[in-house]
mmCIF file of C-alpha atoms and ligand atoms in Angstrom:
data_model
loop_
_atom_site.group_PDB
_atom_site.id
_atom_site.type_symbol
_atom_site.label_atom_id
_atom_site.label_comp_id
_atom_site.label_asym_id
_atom_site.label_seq_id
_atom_site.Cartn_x
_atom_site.Cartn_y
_atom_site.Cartn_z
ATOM 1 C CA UNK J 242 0.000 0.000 0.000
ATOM 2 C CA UNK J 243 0.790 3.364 -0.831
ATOM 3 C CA UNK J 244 1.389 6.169 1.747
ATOM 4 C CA UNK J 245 -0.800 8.140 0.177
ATOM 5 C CA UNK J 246 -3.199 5.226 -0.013
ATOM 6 C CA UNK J 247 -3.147 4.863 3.390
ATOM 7 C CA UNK J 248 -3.114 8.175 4.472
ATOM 8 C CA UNK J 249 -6.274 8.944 2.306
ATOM 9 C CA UNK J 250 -7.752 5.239 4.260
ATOM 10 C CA UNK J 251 -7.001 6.946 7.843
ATOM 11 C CA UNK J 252 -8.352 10.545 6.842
ATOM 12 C CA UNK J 253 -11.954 8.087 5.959
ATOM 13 C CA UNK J 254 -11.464 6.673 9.222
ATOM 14 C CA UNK J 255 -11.491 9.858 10.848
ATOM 15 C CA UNK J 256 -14.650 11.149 8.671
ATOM 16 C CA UNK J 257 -16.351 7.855 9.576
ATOM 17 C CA UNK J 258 -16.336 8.160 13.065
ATOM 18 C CA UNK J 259 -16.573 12.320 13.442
ATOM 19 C CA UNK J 260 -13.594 12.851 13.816
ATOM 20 C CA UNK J 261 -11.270 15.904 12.667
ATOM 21 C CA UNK J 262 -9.299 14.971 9.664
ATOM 22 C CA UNK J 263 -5.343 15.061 10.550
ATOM 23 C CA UNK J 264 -6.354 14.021 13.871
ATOM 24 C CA UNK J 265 -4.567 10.772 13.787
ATOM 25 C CA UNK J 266 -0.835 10.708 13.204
ATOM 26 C CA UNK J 267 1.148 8.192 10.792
ATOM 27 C CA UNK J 268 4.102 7.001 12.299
ATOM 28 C CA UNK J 269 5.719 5.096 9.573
ATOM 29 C CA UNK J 270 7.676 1.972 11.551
ATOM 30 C CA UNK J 271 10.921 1.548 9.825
ATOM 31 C CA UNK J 272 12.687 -0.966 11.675
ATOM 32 C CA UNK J 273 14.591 -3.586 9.907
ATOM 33 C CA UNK J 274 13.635 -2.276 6.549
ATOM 34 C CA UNK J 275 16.570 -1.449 4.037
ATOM 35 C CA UNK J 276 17.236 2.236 4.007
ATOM 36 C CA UNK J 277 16.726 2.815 0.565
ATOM 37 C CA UNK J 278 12.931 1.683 1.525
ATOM 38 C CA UNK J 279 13.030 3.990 4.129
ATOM 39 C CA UNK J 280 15.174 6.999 2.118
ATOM 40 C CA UNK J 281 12.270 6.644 -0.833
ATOM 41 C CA UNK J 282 9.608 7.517 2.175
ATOM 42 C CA UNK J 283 11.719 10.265 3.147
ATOM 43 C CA UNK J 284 11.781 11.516 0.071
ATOM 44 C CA UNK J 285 7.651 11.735 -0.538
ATOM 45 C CA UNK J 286 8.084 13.851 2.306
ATOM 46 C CA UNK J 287 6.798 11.891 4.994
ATOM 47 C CA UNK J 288 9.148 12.942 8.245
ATOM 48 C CA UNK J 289 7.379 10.538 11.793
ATOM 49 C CA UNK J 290 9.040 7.543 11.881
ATOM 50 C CA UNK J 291 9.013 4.397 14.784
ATOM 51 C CA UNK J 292 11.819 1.813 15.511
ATOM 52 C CA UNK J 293 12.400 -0.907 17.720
ATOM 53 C CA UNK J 294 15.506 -0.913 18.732
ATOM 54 C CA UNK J 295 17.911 2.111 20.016
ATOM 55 C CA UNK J 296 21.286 0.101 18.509
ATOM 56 C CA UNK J 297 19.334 -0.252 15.354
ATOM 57 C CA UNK J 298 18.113 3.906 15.709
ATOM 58 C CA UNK J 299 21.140 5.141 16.155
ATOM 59 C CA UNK J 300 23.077 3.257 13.471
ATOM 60 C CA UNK J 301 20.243 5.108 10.894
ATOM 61 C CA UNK J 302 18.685 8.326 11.911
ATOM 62 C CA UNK J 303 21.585 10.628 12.791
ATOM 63 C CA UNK J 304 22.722 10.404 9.019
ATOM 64 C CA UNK J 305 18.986 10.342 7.555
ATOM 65 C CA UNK J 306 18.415 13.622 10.133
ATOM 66 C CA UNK J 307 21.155 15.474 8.494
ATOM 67 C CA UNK J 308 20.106 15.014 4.869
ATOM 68 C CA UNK J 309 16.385 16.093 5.820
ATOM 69 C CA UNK J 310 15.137 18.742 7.848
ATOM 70 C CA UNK J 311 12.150 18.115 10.148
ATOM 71 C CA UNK J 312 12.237 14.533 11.210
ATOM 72 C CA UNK J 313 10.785 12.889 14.237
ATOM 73 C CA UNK J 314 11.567 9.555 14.876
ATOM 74 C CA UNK J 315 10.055 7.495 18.171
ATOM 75 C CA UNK J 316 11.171 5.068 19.968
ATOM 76 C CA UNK J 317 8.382 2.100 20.154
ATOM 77 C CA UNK J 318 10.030 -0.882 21.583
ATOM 78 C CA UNK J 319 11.093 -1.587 25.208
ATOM 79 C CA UNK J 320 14.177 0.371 26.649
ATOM 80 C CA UNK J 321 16.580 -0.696 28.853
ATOM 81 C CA UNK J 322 17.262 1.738 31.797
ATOM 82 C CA UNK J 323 21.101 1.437 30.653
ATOM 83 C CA UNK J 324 20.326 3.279 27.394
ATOM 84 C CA UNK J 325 17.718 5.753 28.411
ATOM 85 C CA UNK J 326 19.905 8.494 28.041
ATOM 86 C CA UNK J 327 20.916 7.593 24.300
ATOM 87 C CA UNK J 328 17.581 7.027 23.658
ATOM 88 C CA UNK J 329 16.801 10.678 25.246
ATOM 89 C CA UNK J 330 19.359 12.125 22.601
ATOM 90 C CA UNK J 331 17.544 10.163 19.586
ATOM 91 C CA UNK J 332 14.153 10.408 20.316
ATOM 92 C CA UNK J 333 11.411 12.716 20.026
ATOM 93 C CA UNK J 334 8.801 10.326 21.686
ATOM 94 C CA UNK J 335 8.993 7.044 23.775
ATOM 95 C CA UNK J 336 6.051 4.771 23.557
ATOM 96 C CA UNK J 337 7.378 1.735 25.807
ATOM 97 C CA UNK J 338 7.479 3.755 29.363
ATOM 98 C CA UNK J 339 6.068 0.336 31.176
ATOM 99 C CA UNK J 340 7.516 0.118 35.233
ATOM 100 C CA UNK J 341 8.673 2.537 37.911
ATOM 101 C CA UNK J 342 12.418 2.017 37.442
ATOM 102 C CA UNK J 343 12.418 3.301 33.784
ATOM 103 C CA UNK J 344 10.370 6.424 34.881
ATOM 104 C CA UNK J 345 12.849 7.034 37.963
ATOM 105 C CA UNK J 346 15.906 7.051 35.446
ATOM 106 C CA UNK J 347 13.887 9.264 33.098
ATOM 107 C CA UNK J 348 12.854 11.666 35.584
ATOM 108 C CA UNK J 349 16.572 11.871 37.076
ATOM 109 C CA UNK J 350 18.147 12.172 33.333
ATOM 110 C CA UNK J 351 15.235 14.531 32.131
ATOM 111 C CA UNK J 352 16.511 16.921 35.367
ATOM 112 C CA UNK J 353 19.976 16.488 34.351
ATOM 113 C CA UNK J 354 19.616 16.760 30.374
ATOM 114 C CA UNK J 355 16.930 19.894 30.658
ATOM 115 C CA UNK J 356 15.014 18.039 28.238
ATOM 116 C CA UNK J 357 12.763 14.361 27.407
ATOM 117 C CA UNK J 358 11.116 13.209 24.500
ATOM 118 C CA UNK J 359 7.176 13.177 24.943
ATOM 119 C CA UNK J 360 5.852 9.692 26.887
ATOM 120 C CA UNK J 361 3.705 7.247 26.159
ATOM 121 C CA UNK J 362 3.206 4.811 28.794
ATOM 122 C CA UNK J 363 2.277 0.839 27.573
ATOM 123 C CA UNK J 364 -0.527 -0.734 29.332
ATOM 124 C CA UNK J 365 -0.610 -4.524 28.959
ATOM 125 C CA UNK J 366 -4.173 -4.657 27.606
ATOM 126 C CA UNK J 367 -4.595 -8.094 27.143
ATOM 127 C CA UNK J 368 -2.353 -8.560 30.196
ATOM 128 C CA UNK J 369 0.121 -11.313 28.464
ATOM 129 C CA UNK J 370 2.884 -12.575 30.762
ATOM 130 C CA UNK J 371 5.576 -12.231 28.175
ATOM 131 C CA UNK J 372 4.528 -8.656 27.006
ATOM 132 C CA UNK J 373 5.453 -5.312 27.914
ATOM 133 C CA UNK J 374 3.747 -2.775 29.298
ATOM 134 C CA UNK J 375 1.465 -2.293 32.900
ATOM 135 C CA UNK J 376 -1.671 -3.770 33.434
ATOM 136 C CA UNK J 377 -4.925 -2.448 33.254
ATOM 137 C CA UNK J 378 -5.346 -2.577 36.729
ATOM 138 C CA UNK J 379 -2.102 -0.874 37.738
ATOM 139 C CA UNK J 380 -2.402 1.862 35.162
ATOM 140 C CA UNK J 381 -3.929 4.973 36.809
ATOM 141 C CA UNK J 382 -1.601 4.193 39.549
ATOM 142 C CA UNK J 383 1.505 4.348 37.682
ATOM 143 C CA UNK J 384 0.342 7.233 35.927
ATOM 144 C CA UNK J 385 0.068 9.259 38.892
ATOM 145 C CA UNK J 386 2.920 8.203 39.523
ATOM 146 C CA UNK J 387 4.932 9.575 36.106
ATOM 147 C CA UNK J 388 2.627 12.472 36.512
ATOM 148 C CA UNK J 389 4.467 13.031 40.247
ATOM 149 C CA UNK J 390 7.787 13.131 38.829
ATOM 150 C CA UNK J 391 7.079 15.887 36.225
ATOM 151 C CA UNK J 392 7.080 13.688 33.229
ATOM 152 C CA UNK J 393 5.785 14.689 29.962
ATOM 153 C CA UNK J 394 3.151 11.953 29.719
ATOM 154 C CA UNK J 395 0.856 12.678 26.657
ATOM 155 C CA UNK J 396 -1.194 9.435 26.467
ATOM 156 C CA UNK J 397 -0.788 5.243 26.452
ATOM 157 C CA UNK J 398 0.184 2.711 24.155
ATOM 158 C CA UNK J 399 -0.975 -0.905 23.211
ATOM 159 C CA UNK J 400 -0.008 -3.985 21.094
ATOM 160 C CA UNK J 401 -3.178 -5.805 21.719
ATOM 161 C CA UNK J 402 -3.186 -10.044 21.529
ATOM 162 C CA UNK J 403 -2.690 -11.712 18.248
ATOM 163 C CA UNK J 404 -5.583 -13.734 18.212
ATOM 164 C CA UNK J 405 -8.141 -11.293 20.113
ATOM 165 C CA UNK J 406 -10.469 -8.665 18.575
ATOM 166 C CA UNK J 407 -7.966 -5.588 18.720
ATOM 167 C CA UNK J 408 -10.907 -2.903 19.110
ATOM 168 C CA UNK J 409 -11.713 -4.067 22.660
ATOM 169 C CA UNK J 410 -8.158 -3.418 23.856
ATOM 170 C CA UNK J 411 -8.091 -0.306 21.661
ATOM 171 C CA UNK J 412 -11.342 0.631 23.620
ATOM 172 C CA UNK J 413 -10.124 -0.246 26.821
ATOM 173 C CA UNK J 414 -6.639 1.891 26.454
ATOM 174 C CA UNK J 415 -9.097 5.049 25.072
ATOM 175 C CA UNK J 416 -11.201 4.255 28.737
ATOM 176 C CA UNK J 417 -7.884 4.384 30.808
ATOM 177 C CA UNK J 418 -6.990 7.332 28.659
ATOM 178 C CA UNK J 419 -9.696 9.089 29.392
ATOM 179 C CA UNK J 420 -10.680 8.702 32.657
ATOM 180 C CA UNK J 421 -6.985 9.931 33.561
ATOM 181 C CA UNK J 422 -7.514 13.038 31.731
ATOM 182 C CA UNK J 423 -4.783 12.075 28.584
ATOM 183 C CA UNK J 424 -5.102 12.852 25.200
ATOM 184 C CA UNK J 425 -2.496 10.626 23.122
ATOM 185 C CA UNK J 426 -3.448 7.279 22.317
ATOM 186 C CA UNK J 427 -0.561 5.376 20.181
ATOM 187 C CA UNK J 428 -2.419 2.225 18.679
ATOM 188 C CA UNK J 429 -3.013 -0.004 15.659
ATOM 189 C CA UNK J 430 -0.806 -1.457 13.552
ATOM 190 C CA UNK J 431 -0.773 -2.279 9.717
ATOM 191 C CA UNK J 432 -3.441 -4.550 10.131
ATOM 192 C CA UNK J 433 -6.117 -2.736 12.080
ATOM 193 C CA UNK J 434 -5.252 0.534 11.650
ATOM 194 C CA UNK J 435 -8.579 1.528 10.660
ATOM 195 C CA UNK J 436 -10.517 0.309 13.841
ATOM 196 C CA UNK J 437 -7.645 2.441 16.051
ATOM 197 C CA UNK J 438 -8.615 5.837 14.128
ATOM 198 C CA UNK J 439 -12.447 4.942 14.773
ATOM 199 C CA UNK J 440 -11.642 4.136 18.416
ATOM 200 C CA UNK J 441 -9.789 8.145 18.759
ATOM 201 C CA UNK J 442 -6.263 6.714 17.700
ATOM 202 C CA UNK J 443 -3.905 9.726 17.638
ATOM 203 C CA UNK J 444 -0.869 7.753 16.475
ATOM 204 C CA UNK J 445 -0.988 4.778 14.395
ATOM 205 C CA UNK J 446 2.219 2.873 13.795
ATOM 206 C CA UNK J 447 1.730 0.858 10.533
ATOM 207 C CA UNK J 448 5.614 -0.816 9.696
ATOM 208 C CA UNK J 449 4.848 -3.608 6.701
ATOM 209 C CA UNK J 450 1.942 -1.851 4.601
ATOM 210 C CA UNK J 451 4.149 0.968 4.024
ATOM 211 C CA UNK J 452 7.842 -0.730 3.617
ATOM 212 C CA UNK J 453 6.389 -4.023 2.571
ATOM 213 C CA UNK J 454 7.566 -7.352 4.567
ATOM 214 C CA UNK J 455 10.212 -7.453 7.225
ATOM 215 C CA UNK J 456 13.525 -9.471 6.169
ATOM 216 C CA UNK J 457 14.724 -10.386 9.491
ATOM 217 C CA UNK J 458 16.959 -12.964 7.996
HETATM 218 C C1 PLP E 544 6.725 -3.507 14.393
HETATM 219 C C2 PLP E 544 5.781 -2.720 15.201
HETATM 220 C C3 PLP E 544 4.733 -2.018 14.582
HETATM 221 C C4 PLP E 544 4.417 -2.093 13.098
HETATM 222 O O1 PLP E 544 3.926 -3.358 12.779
HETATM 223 P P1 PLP E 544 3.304 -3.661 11.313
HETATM 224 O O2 PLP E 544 2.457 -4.840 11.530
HETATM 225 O O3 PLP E 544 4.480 -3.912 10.418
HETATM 226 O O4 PLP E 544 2.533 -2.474 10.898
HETATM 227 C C5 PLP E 544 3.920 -1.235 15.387
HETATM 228 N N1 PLP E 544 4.124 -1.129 16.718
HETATM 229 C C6 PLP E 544 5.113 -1.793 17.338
HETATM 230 C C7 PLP E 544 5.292 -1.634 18.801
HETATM 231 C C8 PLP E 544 5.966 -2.606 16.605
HETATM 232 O O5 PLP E 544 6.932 -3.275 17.249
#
């Protein structure tokens, strides 16, 4: 798919369910892919981008930021409290913010830097043991807790079950969200991007419909 294809698919999204158009921001997930994939997207103009990794961040975005102006890359994956502060310097937003020890090193290295990248904290939705992110029950909680430090937390983030309807855990993360007074709400992938706009995504992170399959080999 097109950007523009999907772009034009989110913007009906938004009309569908009443909502503004441009409401909903494309982050365009670039991990893994080639850079010429990710150099051709650059060059339509597109400038949000999501990766995985920090290692894999930094060995690509310092170079792409000094060939075009006005990029924003975030950081989507789950971050080690031992490269926080590199992922401070290359990121714009962190979407993984998922347990009290990562916000204490944030909060310390945010006083120290003078600066951090907008947060997203990951709620565990479909509260799976081997995924990221707090659970449901625990959320408002740790919120308050961020919120205590003085971090800039601007809304939640989920990667709902495989095998589960995702626009119950979208609606679920936009009940948290809302009840805690947040605005942001970073959800759906490439293949339910649509049902995150309807449910008030305001960033969608769509990797493979844009860059095509992942060659992890
Ligand atoms: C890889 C990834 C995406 C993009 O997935 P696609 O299915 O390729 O669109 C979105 N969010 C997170 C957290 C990811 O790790």
């Amino acid at each position: 798919m097109s950007l523009a294809e999907i772009t034009s698919r989110i913007h009906k999204a938004e009309q569908t369910a009443g909502r503004p158009i441009g409401a909903t921001q494309l982050i365009a997930v670039s991990k893994v892919q080639p850079n010429a994939r990710v150099q051709a997207v650059l060059e339509s103009g597109h400038r949000l981008f999501g990766e995985n990794k920090v290692q894999e961040a930094a060995g690509k975005w310092p170079q792409f930021r000094e060939q075009y102006d006005g990029v924003s890359v975030h950081l989507l994956g789950p971050l080690q409290t031992n490269k926080a502060r590199q992922a401070m310097d290359l990121f714009e937003a962190i979407h993984s913010l998922d347990r009290p020890k990562l916000a204490n090193t944030l909060a310390r290295l945010a006083q120290d830097m003078g600066k951090c990248p907008d947060l997203f904290i990951q709620v565990n939705t479909g509260q799976e043991p081997q995924k990221a992110g707090v659970l449901p029950v625990d959320a408002d909680a740790f919120i308050a807790e961020c919120r205590s430090m003085d971090l800039p937390v601007k809304g939640l983030m989920c990667i709902p079950p495989v095998d589960e309807e995702p626009s119950l855990h979208f609606a679920l993360l936009g009940k948290i969200a809302a009840r805690n007074g947040l605005d942001g709400l970073s959800m759906g992938m490439s293949s339910d991007f649509e049902s995150a706009v309807a449910l008030g995504a305001t960033h969608v992170r769509v990797g493979s419909a844009i860059f095509g399959a992942r060659d992890y080999s």
